[in-house]
Amino acid sequence: MTAAAIKTGNSITSRNGFTLIELMIVMTIIGILVAIAVPNYQWALIRAREAVLQENLYGIRSAIDQYYADQGKYPDKLEDLSERKYLRGIPTDPFTRKNDTWITIPPPAEKPPENSGTNPQPVGAIPLPKGNVYDVQSGSDLVGSNGVPYKEW
């Protein structure tokens, strides 16, 4: 008699595989675990990209401030920061996955001094800040997990 022989009566039957029900139960459990894990993984990826965006914005803004402190003017373009070694290179926006989609904000125009009447200022005497890059924002149209668009970070 072989090991695969089926014994009759109350004895145990030997078998070589799984039943269809056992396979279906295992597949259902795996499906439930995947359904739980995938959304959590996607949220973790989004939070990681948001952290990278915050770090990149902080680094670029710090470099702009350092450039202004050293040069007395704002950079004309973002590439000036890397050309003058304030940055190793322009960082990549983690949501657009490009480094040329950053939105640059020009410096605000200075308000004219209050005219007291005793010291009239000529119309063209308002000094304008030099340079074109005062701030930088993400070029992504997406909205962050906090409800604020990435362009406003």
XYZ file of C-alpha atoms in Angstrom:
153
model
C 0.000 0.000 0.000
C 1.361 3.424 -0.888
C 1.405 6.601 1.193
C -1.214 8.152 -1.022
C -3.655 5.358 -0.439
C -6.919 6.269 1.143
C -7.888 4.308 4.225
C -11.468 3.673 4.954
C -13.320 4.028 8.200
C -12.340 6.470 10.962
C -8.712 6.679 9.952
C -7.007 9.811 8.573
C -6.895 10.322 4.820
C -3.509 11.304 3.410
C -3.528 13.995 0.696
C -0.978 15.872 -1.366
C -2.461 19.378 -1.848
C -4.796 22.113 -0.674
C -8.500 22.217 -1.301
C -10.124 24.980 -3.287
C -11.699 26.398 -0.109
C -8.321 26.657 1.635
C -6.831 28.478 -1.349
C -9.799 30.885 -1.493
C -9.474 31.695 2.222
C -5.752 32.423 1.866
C -6.354 34.616 -1.212
C -9.085 36.536 0.646
C -6.773 37.198 3.597
C -4.005 38.388 1.258
C -6.493 40.645 -0.543
C -7.614 42.228 2.724
C -4.016 42.863 3.791
C -3.200 44.468 0.429
C -6.327 46.636 0.625
C -5.120 47.928 3.988
C -1.454 48.343 3.074
C -1.654 50.101 -0.324
C -3.467 53.291 0.824
C -1.126 53.601 3.802
C 1.853 53.241 1.478
C 0.480 55.901 -0.883
C -0.069 58.339 2.004
C 3.462 57.657 3.220
C 4.794 58.532 -0.240
C 2.813 61.781 -0.304
C 4.003 62.764 3.178
C 7.591 62.001 2.168
C 7.274 64.213 -0.928
C 5.787 66.987 1.204
C 8.747 66.760 3.580
C 11.152 66.961 0.628
C 9.257 69.986 -0.735
C 9.462 71.767 2.626
C 13.188 71.049 2.860
C 13.826 72.217 -0.713
C 11.863 75.434 -0.173
C 13.737 76.093 3.064
C 17.096 75.517 1.358
C 16.305 77.756 -1.615
C 14.880 80.517 0.574
C 17.911 80.387 2.873
C 20.195 80.642 -0.155
C 18.218 83.648 -1.451
C 18.568 85.366 1.936
C 22.300 84.620 2.065
C 22.725 85.900 -1.499
C 20.952 89.136 -0.559
C 23.089 89.536 2.574
C 26.303 89.026 0.589
C 25.487 90.791 -2.687
C 23.115 93.526 -1.503
C 20.535 92.493 -4.092
C 18.337 89.545 -4.906
C 19.363 87.072 -7.605
C 18.101 87.731 -11.121
C 17.263 84.055 -11.629
C 17.428 80.856 -9.591
C 20.443 79.653 -11.562
C 22.473 82.524 -10.045
C 22.306 80.688 -6.719
C 24.024 77.618 -8.115
C 26.443 79.562 -10.347
C 27.701 81.502 -7.332
C 27.786 78.345 -5.176
C 24.996 79.253 -2.772
C 23.401 75.968 -3.843
C 25.047 72.904 -5.365
C 22.234 72.811 -7.876
C 18.620 73.811 -8.210
C 16.633 71.154 -6.299
C 13.934 69.127 -7.988
C 10.321 69.862 -7.122
C 9.125 66.482 -5.782
C 5.625 66.885 -7.232
C 6.501 68.094 -10.732
C 9.725 66.042 -10.696
C 11.557 68.820 -12.527
C 13.924 71.530 -11.352
C 12.734 74.202 -13.785
C 9.109 74.466 -12.629
C 9.743 76.614 -9.546
C 7.707 79.817 -9.510
C 9.839 82.829 -8.615
C 8.312 85.801 -6.825
C 9.858 89.238 -7.455
C 10.669 91.517 -4.526
C 7.844 93.765 -3.369
C 8.071 97.393 -4.367
C 9.084 99.619 -1.484
C 6.512 102.083 -0.226
C 7.320 105.731 -0.836
C 8.359 107.710 2.242
C 5.700 109.806 3.890
C 5.863 113.324 2.506
C 5.695 115.822 5.337
C 5.618 118.782 2.989
C 8.964 120.153 4.212
C 11.062 117.618 2.297
C 9.277 116.841 -0.968
C 10.572 113.730 -2.760
C 10.794 113.650 -6.528
C 8.563 111.072 -8.181
C 11.455 108.910 -9.432
C 13.299 108.856 -6.087
C 11.738 105.638 -4.767
C 14.491 103.021 -4.656
C 13.389 99.718 -6.122
C 14.936 96.504 -4.863
C 17.389 94.952 -7.264
C 17.016 91.429 -8.576
C 14.058 89.302 -9.603
C 13.956 86.382 -7.136
C 12.644 87.338 -3.704
C 10.816 84.090 -2.970
C 10.140 80.743 -4.613
C 7.097 78.461 -4.717
C 6.301 75.033 -6.091
C 5.014 74.795 -9.640
C 2.607 71.990 -8.751
C -1.151 72.450 -9.060
C -1.844 69.807 -6.396
C -3.199 70.432 -2.901
C -1.263 69.318 0.181
C -2.479 66.955 2.863
C -3.132 70.003 5.054
C -5.550 71.466 2.457
C -3.169 74.218 1.300
C -2.041 74.173 -2.355
C 1.673 73.471 -2.767
C 1.993 76.798 -4.621
C 1.230 78.569 -1.347
C 3.786 76.739 0.824
